[in-house]
One Martini backbone bead per residue (centre of mass of N, CA, C, O) as a GRO file, in nm:
protein
  155
    1UNK     BB    1  -5.319  -4.985 -14.600
    2UNK     BB    2  -5.490  -4.716 -14.497
    3UNK     BB    3  -5.807  -4.630 -14.405
    4UNK     BB    4  -5.949  -4.320 -14.429
    5UNK     BB    5  -6.250  -4.442 -14.536
    6UNK     BB    6  -6.602  -4.488 -14.542
    7UNK     BB    7  -6.876  -4.654 -14.726
    8UNK     BB    8  -7.243  -4.734 -14.786
    9UNK     BB    9  -7.442  -4.791 -15.046
   10UNK     BB   10  -7.752  -4.767 -15.160
   11UNK     BB   11  -7.871  -5.024 -15.426
   12UNK     BB   12  -8.166  -5.039 -15.397
   13UNK     BB   13  -8.448  -5.123 -15.608
   14UNK     BB   14  -8.719  -5.150 -15.439
   15UNK     BB   15  -8.826  -5.490 -15.423
   16UNK     BB   16  -8.569  -5.591 -15.456
   17UNK     BB   17  -8.268  -5.656 -15.404
   18UNK     BB   18  -8.018  -5.638 -15.218
   19UNK     BB   19  -7.789  -5.343 -15.285
   20UNK     BB   20  -7.459  -5.241 -15.305
   21UNK     BB   21  -7.150  -4.985 -15.218
   22UNK     BB   22  -6.804  -5.000 -15.144
   23UNK     BB   23  -6.613  -4.763 -14.979
   24UNK     BB   24  -6.270  -4.611 -15.034
   25UNK     BB   25  -5.952  -4.500 -14.889
   26UNK     BB   26  -5.648  -4.538 -14.972
   27UNK     BB   27  -5.349  -4.507 -14.843
   28UNK     BB   28  -5.071  -4.549 -14.990
   29UNK     BB   29  -4.746  -4.479 -15.145
   30UNK     BB   30  -4.846  -4.322 -15.434
   31UNK     BB   31  -5.107  -4.260 -15.257
   32UNK     BB   32  -5.470  -4.171 -15.301
   33UNK     BB   33  -5.715  -4.443 -15.354
   34UNK     BB   34  -6.002  -4.529 -15.471
   35UNK     BB   35  -6.280  -4.765 -15.387
   36UNK     BB   36  -6.502  -4.984 -15.566
   37UNK     BB   37  -6.780  -5.218 -15.460
   38UNK     BB   38  -7.010  -5.471 -15.614
   39UNK     BB   39  -7.348  -5.597 -15.639
   40UNK     BB   40  -7.565  -5.629 -15.920
   41UNK     BB   41  -7.821  -5.662 -16.109
   42UNK     BB   42  -8.028  -5.843 -16.327
   43UNK     BB   43  -8.131  -5.557 -16.455
   44UNK     BB   44  -8.039  -5.302 -16.693
   45UNK     BB   45  -8.181  -5.076 -16.560
   46UNK     BB   46  -8.089  -5.141 -16.294
   47UNK     BB   47  -7.796  -5.090 -16.341
   48UNK     BB   48  -7.789  -4.837 -16.457
   49UNK     BB   49  -7.899  -4.690 -16.186
   50UNK     BB   50  -7.666  -4.802 -16.015
   51UNK     BB   51  -7.425  -4.665 -16.187
   52UNK     BB   52  -7.521  -4.362 -16.105
   53UNK     BB   53  -7.615  -4.377 -15.810
   54UNK     BB   54  -7.270  -4.395 -15.750
   55UNK     BB   55  -7.120  -4.187 -15.929
   56UNK     BB   56  -7.340  -3.932 -15.813
   57UNK     BB   57  -7.266  -3.948 -15.502
   58UNK     BB   58  -7.186  -3.762 -15.267
   59UNK     BB   59  -6.962  -4.019 -15.123
   60UNK     BB   60  -6.832  -4.045 -15.440
   61UNK     BB   61  -6.753  -3.741 -15.478
   62UNK     BB   62  -6.536  -3.673 -15.254
   63UNK     BB   63  -6.322  -3.864 -15.474
   64UNK     BB   64  -6.329  -3.763 -15.782
   65UNK     BB   65  -5.976  -3.652 -15.749
   66UNK     BB   66  -5.918  -3.948 -15.738
   67UNK     BB   67  -5.792  -4.236 -15.844
   68UNK     BB   68  -5.998  -4.489 -15.942
   69UNK     BB   69  -6.186  -4.783 -15.870
   70UNK     BB   70  -6.487  -5.027 -16.026
   71UNK     BB   71  -6.538  -5.336 -15.856
   72UNK     BB   72  -6.721  -5.607 -15.995
   73UNK     BB   73  -7.032  -5.782 -16.013
   74UNK     BB   74  -7.243  -5.650 -16.284
   75UNK     BB   75  -7.434  -5.821 -16.449
   76UNK     BB   76  -7.284  -5.741 -16.761
   77UNK     BB   77  -7.353  -5.950 -17.040
   78UNK     BB   78  -7.381  -5.709 -17.275
   79UNK     BB   79  -7.180  -5.457 -17.226
   80UNK     BB   80  -7.306  -5.158 -17.151
   81UNK     BB   81  -7.177  -4.991 -16.933
   82UNK     BB   82  -6.917  -4.864 -17.092
   83UNK     BB   83  -7.093  -4.721 -17.286
   84UNK     BB   84  -7.224  -4.529 -17.064
   85UNK     BB   85  -7.249  -4.431 -16.765
   86UNK     BB   86  -6.883  -4.457 -16.730
   87UNK     BB   87  -6.862  -4.296 -17.023
   88UNK     BB   88  -6.965  -4.000 -16.890
   89UNK     BB   89  -6.758  -4.042 -16.608
   90UNK     BB   90  -6.471  -4.094 -16.735
   91UNK     BB   91  -6.405  -4.407 -16.786
   92UNK     BB   92  -6.256  -4.710 -16.817
   93UNK     BB   93  -6.220  -5.057 -16.938
   94UNK     BB   94  -6.024  -5.295 -16.830
   95UNK     BB   95  -6.227  -5.541 -16.897
   96UNK     BB   96  -6.095  -5.563 -17.190
   97UNK     BB   97  -6.219  -5.761 -17.345
   98UNK     BB   98  -6.444  -5.979 -17.243
   99UNK     BB   99  -6.342  -6.249 -17.362
  100UNK     BB  100  -6.068  -6.232 -17.161
  101UNK     BB  101  -6.310  -6.207 -16.856
  102UNK     BB  102  -6.416  -6.470 -16.783
  103UNK     BB  103  -6.612  -6.586 -16.475
  104UNK     BB  104  -6.883  -6.716 -16.579
  105UNK     BB  105  -6.865  -7.001 -16.457
  106UNK     BB  106  -6.617  -7.128 -16.302
  107UNK     BB  107  -6.608  -7.431 -16.435
  108UNK     BB  108  -6.743  -7.264 -16.713
  109UNK     BB  109  -6.637  -6.983 -16.856
  110UNK     BB  110  -6.824  -6.740 -17.066
  111UNK     BB  111  -6.874  -6.470 -16.886
  112UNK     BB  112  -6.878  -6.137 -16.822
  113UNK     BB  113  -6.916  -6.029 -16.470
  114UNK     BB  114  -6.652  -5.935 -16.398
  115UNK     BB  115  -6.535  -5.594 -16.316
  116UNK     BB  116  -6.317  -5.289 -16.459
  117UNK     BB  117  -6.293  -4.929 -16.392
  118UNK     BB  118  -6.129  -4.654 -16.492
  119UNK     BB  119  -5.980  -4.301 -16.315
  120UNK     BB  120  -5.655  -4.245 -16.318
  121UNK     BB  121  -5.530  -4.523 -16.370
  122UNK     BB  122  -5.247  -4.745 -16.397
  123UNK     BB  123  -5.263  -5.062 -16.591
  124UNK     BB  124  -5.071  -5.338 -16.581
  125UNK     BB  125  -5.277  -5.561 -16.517
  126UNK     BB  126  -5.550  -5.804 -16.620
  127UNK     BB  127  -5.698  -6.091 -16.454
  128UNK     BB  128  -5.766  -6.437 -16.472
  129UNK     BB  129  -5.827  -6.695 -16.214
  130UNK     BB  130  -5.670  -7.039 -16.302
  131UNK     BB  131  -5.731  -7.212 -16.074
  132UNK     BB  132  -5.835  -7.489 -15.889
  133UNK     BB  133  -5.943  -7.326 -15.675
  134UNK     BB  134  -6.082  -7.134 -15.788
  135UNK     BB  135  -6.298  -7.335 -15.906
  136UNK     BB  136  -6.415  -7.374 -15.626
  137UNK     BB  137  -6.462  -7.082 -15.429
  138UNK     BB  138  -6.638  -7.023 -15.633
  139UNK     BB  139  -6.893  -6.905 -15.902
  140UNK     BB  140  -6.616  -6.689 -15.937
  141UNK     BB  141  -6.390  -6.591 -16.079
  142UNK     BB  142  -6.091  -6.421 -16.017
  143UNK     BB  143  -5.964  -6.105 -16.048
  144UNK     BB  144  -5.664  -5.853 -16.134
  145UNK     BB  145  -5.521  -5.575 -16.054
  146UNK     BB  146  -5.280  -5.403 -16.177
  147UNK     BB  147  -5.172  -5.079 -16.015
  148UNK     BB  148  -5.100  -4.752 -16.088
  149UNK     BB  149  -5.080  -4.368 -16.022
  150UNK     BB  150  -4.822  -4.353 -16.186
  151UNK     BB  151  -4.676  -4.399 -16.486
  152UNK     BB  152  -4.351  -4.455 -16.363
  153UNK     BB  153  -4.475  -4.675 -16.265
  154UNK     BB  154  -4.422  -4.938 -16.514
  155UNK     BB  155  -4.150  -4.943 -16.573
   0.00000   0.00000   0.00000
């Protein structure tokens, strides 16, 4: 499907490892959807700052009226982002409860680091891929989120 807009937002804080968020608006057969992807930092305060920076950034806010998914490696092993900055901005966790979405390390997943959050999206299913290839392909297992932009498509 055509990508209508794309942006990169710097999520680096101070001297820490470079981090960023990628934003796209996609023209799907059901309408436009806003998707953000990222890899957040390792320190709790840094992650909260990164989420807040992304969700309040003017480039993110350009598409705030669209159905939105935010996905990626959150490094949020304590699961604090869902009830913090995401809840404050009207996002709901897709990958809950965390015990059903353990993705790291791929060889023996014990932590739910890869997460998805939605606002205005109707999720049919979210799951972790646990195939032999997925276990070899990365140190994280992949997430799949099957969603629609309109509730009547779920039937």
